[in-house]
Amino acid sequence: MTDQPPSIPQGTPRKAATAAWIGSALEYYDFFIYGSAAALIFSRVFFDESDPATATLQSLASFGVAYAARPVGAFFLGHVGDRFGRKKIMVFTLVLMGVSTFLIGCLPTRDQIGGLAPVLLVVLRVLQGLSAAGEQASANSMSLEHAPAHRRGYYTSFTLNGTQFGQILATIVFIPVAALPEEDLLTWGWRIPFWLSLAVAVAGWIIRRRLEETPAFEREVAEGTVPRMPLSLLFRDHWASVLRVVCAALIATVSTIFTVWALSYATSDAVGLDRATMLWISTAANATALLAIPLWAILSDRIGRKPVFLIGAVGSPLMIFAYLAAINSKSYPLIFLVGILTLGVVYSASNGIWPALYGEMFTTKVRLSGMAIGTQIGFAIAGFAVASAAGIVSPSGWLGLQGWGGVAIFTGVLCAISAIAVATARETYKTPTEHLGLDPAEHRPNATTPS
């Protein structure tokens, strides 16, 4: 018995991919504006300015709190998505993200209510993390299960393309805000990008409530084969794939180091680069990724997921070293060039094809929960890489690493783990959709590490 109908109505894959793109763009606009604010503003608004270094560390750690919450959300939302459908999760996550982000913009500052201010900030950041936990996994499942088997890489890449656009949108909104006079920036200016999320929540609800459930899930419902406890099935038969996704997802460290820590470091007193210029560099890199991601995805449909992913996993740490060196050179043309190559081109090789690579490791019955749990644990580690990097450049260093070179080495170690996890995985780009997640020899769920 297959877990997907043999044919998919013409136009449905494009509709599902477009819906995933739009929703992810709106969702991650909300998620990423927090990163910009944490790097540039929150250390002076919500944390104790008497010790700037500690305040910066706390602000960047608050960015990572959402990543710690994401694995928790993944267990719950993964279960719901595999038990009751992808569409419900896609609507819920977008509304939750929009509302929690809007409320961040309404928070009183530390000067107004003291220590309660950072507590409330962290609570709302946790809600952002819970929302993000189910967003990409549900959107990826939706687009993969609607896609033709020979174009799964291309159609699932729309989710990550939308994520990149959301980051561009967040950065563009923050550029004029960052250029405000200091007093205006720290009083009301920083709130505007967060308030705009109310429109995001409304738009997201309108877009995603019209989505159709995937044929694969609808067939399970019709045949009565939807598992009552997807997580039990996942950890019984697919635990190795979950572990592999956790390790592979550490590649996200490249993104968090580039977009958050490097931004904070470049605009700190130690380096002194212009805030608005550095935001434009991030925008240019992400704009390049909008073009690179679908091209890498198309290539993965032709030559396989593994070689394309490994280009990004091996090349990204080398490019991060070059990017941080460029920042220390204080040459804006060099920073622009290396930044675009790092995040826009090389990292996009891994970033653009992981939705297909990870999703193809699981059957329909546990695909959403498998991707959600695996990625969110990996992303949690990547999120706290920002705080780890801040510790590395502190006077005492961290784990024997010190300075921006230590940050590059730290990033390289996590990328190496990701590369090994994928290099030892099974290639799946030619596997029929109905056979995904099954042992090819025995045609049963894979219970051991793929070779």
XYZ file of C-alpha atoms in Angstrom:
451
model
C 0.000 0.000 0.000
C 1.470 3.393 -0.946
C 1.282 6.465 1.244
C 0.664 8.861 -1.647
C -1.778 8.804 -4.532
C -0.218 7.913 -7.879
C -1.157 11.239 -9.460
C -1.384 14.805 -8.230
C -3.697 17.387 -9.837
C -1.870 19.763 -12.165
C -1.075 23.079 -10.508
C -1.372 21.734 -6.954
C 2.400 21.480 -6.312
C 2.889 25.094 -7.351
C -0.034 26.234 -5.208
C 1.286 24.383 -2.158
C 4.827 25.678 -2.699
C 3.605 29.256 -3.119
C 1.544 29.046 0.056
C 4.576 27.663 1.905
C 6.734 30.495 0.518
C 4.362 33.280 1.486
C 3.682 31.888 4.947
C 7.344 31.276 5.711
C 8.264 34.776 4.542
C 5.714 36.319 6.897
C 6.578 33.982 9.772
C 10.313 34.564 9.570
C 9.995 38.292 9.144
C 8.747 38.202 12.722
C 11.417 35.781 13.886
C 14.360 37.646 12.370
C 13.486 41.179 13.441
C 14.172 39.960 16.971
C 17.682 38.963 15.889
C 18.426 42.448 14.551
C 17.012 44.064 17.668
C 18.957 41.724 19.963
C 22.195 42.572 18.153
C 21.669 46.343 17.963
C 19.190 47.554 20.585
C 17.979 45.233 23.348
C 21.214 45.313 25.358
C 20.502 48.999 26.037
C 16.723 48.802 26.379
C 16.069 45.653 28.425
C 19.365 44.803 30.115
C 21.699 46.527 32.585
C 23.840 49.059 30.699
C 26.281 49.476 33.584
C 28.142 46.437 32.247
C 27.902 46.681 28.425
C 29.683 43.381 27.751
C 27.347 41.431 30.034
C 24.308 43.250 28.662
C 25.300 42.317 25.126
C 25.834 38.693 26.142
C 22.404 38.594 27.834
C 20.733 40.192 24.833
C 22.258 37.661 22.433
C 21.365 34.846 24.841
C 17.736 36.009 24.752
C 17.879 35.438 20.996
C 18.928 31.852 21.691
C 16.089 31.266 24.176
C 13.673 30.774 21.271
C 15.883 28.009 19.961
C 15.741 26.283 23.339
C 11.940 26.444 23.237
C 11.736 25.092 19.707
C 12.439 21.415 20.559
C 9.639 21.511 23.134
C 7.260 22.943 20.570
C 8.430 20.404 18.000
C 7.278 17.463 20.123
C 3.795 18.909 20.565
C 3.295 20.418 17.112
C 4.892 17.413 15.413
C 2.429 15.092 17.106
C -0.538 17.300 16.181
C 0.626 17.708 12.587
C 1.050 13.985 11.964
C -2.140 13.145 13.857
C -4.527 15.855 12.614
C -2.933 17.341 9.504
C -0.355 19.815 8.206
C -2.786 22.654 7.529
C -3.825 23.140 11.167
C -0.212 23.603 12.242
C 0.546 26.038 9.422
C -2.306 28.337 10.437
C -1.645 28.099 14.185
C 2.081 28.813 14.005
C 1.728 31.935 11.893
C -0.916 33.511 14.106
C 1.030 32.723 17.292
C 4.180 34.262 15.826
C 2.401 37.438 14.736
C 0.697 38.043 18.067
C 3.772 37.373 20.230
C 5.943 39.603 18.035
C 3.426 42.447 18.206
C 3.418 42.209 21.992
C 7.222 42.499 22.110
C 6.823 45.912 20.497
C 4.441 46.894 23.305
C 6.739 45.940 26.190
C 7.850 48.542 28.751
C 11.616 48.929 29.083
C 13.939 48.185 31.997
C 13.939 51.866 32.968
C 10.155 51.732 33.278
C 9.518 48.462 35.163
C 12.967 47.200 36.130
C 13.885 43.525 36.019
C 10.403 42.449 34.940
C 11.077 43.871 31.461
C 13.661 41.274 30.366
C 11.523 38.522 31.922
C 8.531 39.489 29.772
C 10.812 39.784 26.748
C 12.086 36.241 27.237
C 8.548 34.871 27.704
C 7.432 36.335 24.388
C 10.622 35.139 22.713
C 9.777 31.630 23.944
C 6.365 31.909 22.253
C 8.148 32.892 19.042
C 10.262 29.775 19.390
C 7.241 27.534 19.933
C 5.700 28.936 16.765
C 8.845 28.487 14.669
C 9.106 24.883 15.880
C 6.262 23.750 13.653
C 6.478 26.247 10.816
C 9.139 24.853 8.510
C 8.337 21.193 9.173
C 4.654 21.672 8.335
C 5.371 23.813 5.267
C 8.024 21.355 4.067
C 5.692 18.400 4.553
C 2.963 20.234 2.673
C 5.134 21.059 -0.341
C 6.965 17.690 -0.441
C 3.770 15.642 -0.321
C 2.216 17.702 -3.123
C 5.341 17.652 -5.349
C 6.107 15.308 -8.272
C 8.723 12.773 -7.165
C 11.367 14.027 -9.614
C 11.014 17.670 -8.479
C 10.756 17.375 -4.716
C 13.979 19.333 -4.197
C 12.735 22.273 -6.229
C 9.269 22.525 -4.702
C 10.389 22.076 -1.094
C 13.024 24.792 -1.573
C 10.215 27.355 -1.685
C 9.917 27.126 2.093
C 13.543 28.160 2.646
C 13.300 30.735 -0.118
C 10.409 32.283 1.782
C 12.461 32.187 4.970
C 15.243 34.127 3.227
C 12.764 36.699 1.928
C 11.399 37.119 5.439
C 14.915 37.850 6.634
C 15.392 40.382 3.828
C 12.121 42.066 4.729
C 13.079 42.212 8.407
C 16.461 43.724 7.573
C 15.030 46.298 5.155
C 12.526 47.419 7.769
C 15.331 47.770 10.324
C 17.644 49.819 8.077
C 15.737 53.146 8.415
C 15.061 52.338 12.071
C 18.787 51.831 12.756
C 19.503 55.185 11.082
C 17.264 57.101 13.537
C 18.852 59.416 16.105
C 19.942 57.459 19.163
C 17.209 58.792 21.451
C 14.410 58.079 18.970
C 15.829 54.633 18.217
C 15.892 53.562 21.863
C 12.494 55.014 22.817
C 9.996 54.339 20.025
C 11.829 53.573 16.780
C 12.735 49.957 17.549
C 9.069 49.139 18.237
C 7.800 49.829 14.707
C 9.035 46.594 13.051
C 7.411 44.578 15.851
C 4.090 46.391 15.559
C 3.956 45.609 11.846
C 3.622 41.936 12.761
C -0.072 42.465 13.503
C -0.603 42.807 9.768
C 1.515 39.677 9.349
C -0.805 37.670 11.583
C -3.911 38.775 9.697
C -2.367 38.144 6.274
C -1.117 34.746 7.375
C -4.521 33.670 8.619
C -6.171 34.656 5.334
C -3.565 32.877 3.208
C -3.221 29.622 5.073
C -6.820 28.940 6.014
C -7.471 28.380 2.282
C -4.805 25.682 1.955
C -5.804 22.146 0.970
C -4.501 19.239 3.039
C -1.923 17.001 1.329
C -3.153 13.995 -0.718
C -0.869 11.706 1.305
C -2.404 12.698 4.629
C -5.960 12.667 3.255
C -5.401 9.132 2.014
C -4.255 8.045 5.472
C -7.433 9.546 6.931
C -9.622 7.796 4.350
C -7.941 4.446 4.987
C -7.877 4.856 8.770
C -4.089 4.445 8.957
C -3.227 7.714 10.726
C -1.190 6.721 13.805
C -2.746 7.592 17.156
C 0.716 8.137 18.676
C 3.052 9.337 15.896
C 5.893 9.999 18.337
C 5.883 6.407 19.542
C 6.171 5.205 15.944
C 8.834 7.799 15.198
C 11.179 6.821 18.030
C 10.584 3.100 17.554
C 11.314 2.936 13.824
C 13.006 6.195 12.836
C 15.192 7.178 15.793
C 18.362 6.977 13.679
C 16.953 9.380 11.107
C 15.959 11.808 13.862
C 19.496 11.708 15.242
C 20.936 12.217 11.769
C 18.735 15.278 11.191
C 19.789 16.735 14.560
C 23.441 16.529 13.541
C 22.847 17.737 9.991
C 20.826 20.735 11.234
C 23.909 22.101 13.003
C 24.716 23.704 9.631
C 22.302 26.461 10.733
C 25.136 27.770 12.933
C 26.470 29.487 9.814
C 23.291 31.554 9.509
C 23.071 32.580 13.161
C 26.762 33.511 13.346
C 26.513 35.525 10.134
C 23.227 37.328 10.729
C 23.353 37.947 14.484
C 26.794 37.581 16.053
C 28.818 39.022 13.168
C 26.420 41.976 13.000
C 26.853 42.660 16.709
C 30.626 42.207 16.495
C 31.041 44.414 13.412
C 29.073 47.302 14.939
C 30.681 47.027 18.397
C 33.187 49.580 19.677
C 35.987 47.096 18.993
C 35.394 47.233 15.216
C 33.129 50.251 14.773
C 31.456 49.553 11.425
C 28.265 51.360 10.420
C 24.996 49.673 11.502
C 23.009 50.516 8.370
C 25.805 49.398 6.041
C 26.121 46.031 7.767
C 22.364 45.550 7.497
C 22.590 46.240 3.765
C 25.286 43.581 3.470
C 22.963 41.056 5.089
C 20.176 42.144 2.747
C 22.374 41.720 -0.334
C 23.480 38.259 0.806
C 19.921 37.109 1.397
C 18.766 38.586 -1.915
C 21.449 36.509 -3.630
C 20.187 33.452 -1.737
C 16.730 33.957 -3.272
C 18.287 33.130 -6.626
C 20.804 30.545 -5.433
C 18.435 28.364 -3.382
C 16.162 27.193 -6.240
C 19.192 26.651 -8.489
C 20.890 24.429 -5.900
C 17.553 22.639 -5.386
C 17.174 21.966 -9.122
C 20.721 20.616 -9.162
C 19.877 18.278 -6.265
C 16.975 16.876 -8.291
C 19.518 15.928 -10.972
C 22.650 14.786 -9.115
C 21.359 14.044 -5.604
C 20.845 15.716 -2.229
C 24.125 14.658 -0.623
C 26.686 16.250 -2.969
C 24.830 19.570 -3.000
C 24.428 19.671 0.774
C 28.100 18.838 1.285
C 29.191 21.740 -0.907
C 27.559 24.036 1.633
C 28.631 22.112 4.726
C 32.306 22.014 3.725
C 32.504 25.435 2.083
C 30.562 27.494 4.654
C 33.074 27.371 7.557
C 35.852 28.402 5.172
C 33.732 31.325 4.009
C 32.835 32.315 7.577
C 36.556 32.604 8.340
C 36.984 34.806 5.255
C 33.936 36.909 6.196
C 35.126 37.589 9.736
C 38.579 38.426 8.388
C 36.951 40.870 5.974
C 35.060 42.507 8.842
C 38.322 43.011 10.708
C 39.873 44.549 7.591
C 37.080 47.183 7.730
C 36.922 47.200 3.939
C 33.259 47.557 2.989
C 33.686 46.344 -0.635
C 35.474 43.227 0.620
C 32.841 42.618 3.300
C 30.073 42.942 0.686
C 31.747 40.491 -1.699
C 32.648 37.850 0.876
C 29.309 38.232 2.673
C 27.357 37.576 -0.520
C 29.489 34.546 -1.362
C 29.206 33.174 2.190
C 25.496 33.399 2.955
C 24.096 34.023 -0.500
C 25.909 31.346 -2.508
C 27.848 28.711 -0.548
C 25.570 28.335 2.498
C 22.532 28.233 0.189
C 23.722 24.874 -1.151
C 22.885 23.247 2.191
C 20.120 25.605 3.184
C 18.141 25.211 -0.015
C 17.981 21.438 -0.180
C 17.651 20.325 3.434
C 13.816 20.425 3.317
C 13.884 17.643 0.728
C 16.856 15.817 2.252
C 15.367 15.648 5.761
C 11.770 15.085 4.669
C 12.777 12.149 2.497
C 14.163 10.330 5.548
C 10.640 9.758 6.950
C 7.323 8.199 5.958
C 4.152 10.281 5.733
C 3.004 8.965 9.122
C 5.881 10.640 10.987
C 7.322 13.123 8.487
C 6.230 16.322 10.218
C 7.236 15.202 13.709
C 10.517 13.696 12.466
C 11.559 16.879 10.694
C 10.290 19.153 13.459
C 12.037 17.367 16.321
C 15.266 16.691 14.440
C 15.685 20.182 13.044
C 14.602 22.045 16.151
C 17.080 20.271 18.415
C 19.826 21.017 15.908
C 18.642 24.596 15.476
C 18.574 25.032 19.270
C 22.295 24.307 19.386
C 22.826 26.656 16.451
C 20.831 29.395 18.185
C 23.000 29.302 21.282
C 26.084 29.414 19.070
C 25.569 33.185 19.103
C 26.016 33.353 22.867
C 28.943 30.921 22.629
C 30.604 33.184 20.082
C 30.143 36.151 22.414
C 31.917 34.137 25.118
C 34.756 33.218 22.751
C 35.573 36.872 22.006
C 35.409 37.827 25.688
C 38.767 38.476 27.406
C 38.814 35.018 29.025
C 37.787 33.110 25.893
C 35.823 29.847 25.933
C 36.898 26.191 25.668
C 40.389 27.273 24.701
C 39.100 29.383 21.808
C 39.502 33.132 21.654
C 38.851 36.022 19.281
C 37.101 36.003 15.919
C 39.360 33.188 14.716
C 38.071 31.056 17.572
C 34.506 31.803 16.429
C 35.389 30.591 12.919
C 36.914 27.370 14.315
C 33.860 26.794 16.519
C 31.582 27.207 13.485
C 33.767 24.817 11.492
C 33.510 22.062 14.106
C 29.705 22.154 14.058
C 29.677 22.186 10.249
C 31.972 19.139 10.234
C 29.450 17.214 12.349
C 26.734 18.201 9.886
C 28.821 17.101 6.906
C 29.582 13.688 8.432
C 25.894 13.097 9.208
C 24.881 13.737 5.610
C 27.869 12.017 3.987
C 26.909 8.769 5.728
C 23.191 9.056 4.896
C 21.354 7.199 2.149
C 20.761 9.074 -1.112
C 17.014 9.476 -1.696
C 16.489 11.824 -4.625
C 15.440 8.957 -6.937
C 13.316 7.155 -4.336
C 9.572 7.099 -5.169
C 7.627 9.243 -2.728
C 5.591 6.290 -1.463
C 8.800 4.460 -0.518
C 10.427 7.304 1.423
C 11.481 6.329 4.928
C 11.243 2.611 4.164
C 14.064 0.080 4.207
C 14.739 -0.670 0.512
C 15.704 -4.297 1.210
C 12.820 -5.284 3.433
C 10.279 -2.561 2.535
C 9.676 -1.672 6.175
C 10.389 1.414 8.328
C 14.103 1.853 8.741
C 15.075 0.995 12.323
C 18.835 1.285 11.990
C 21.220 3.932 10.821
C 21.109 4.167 7.003
C 24.310 3.333 5.230
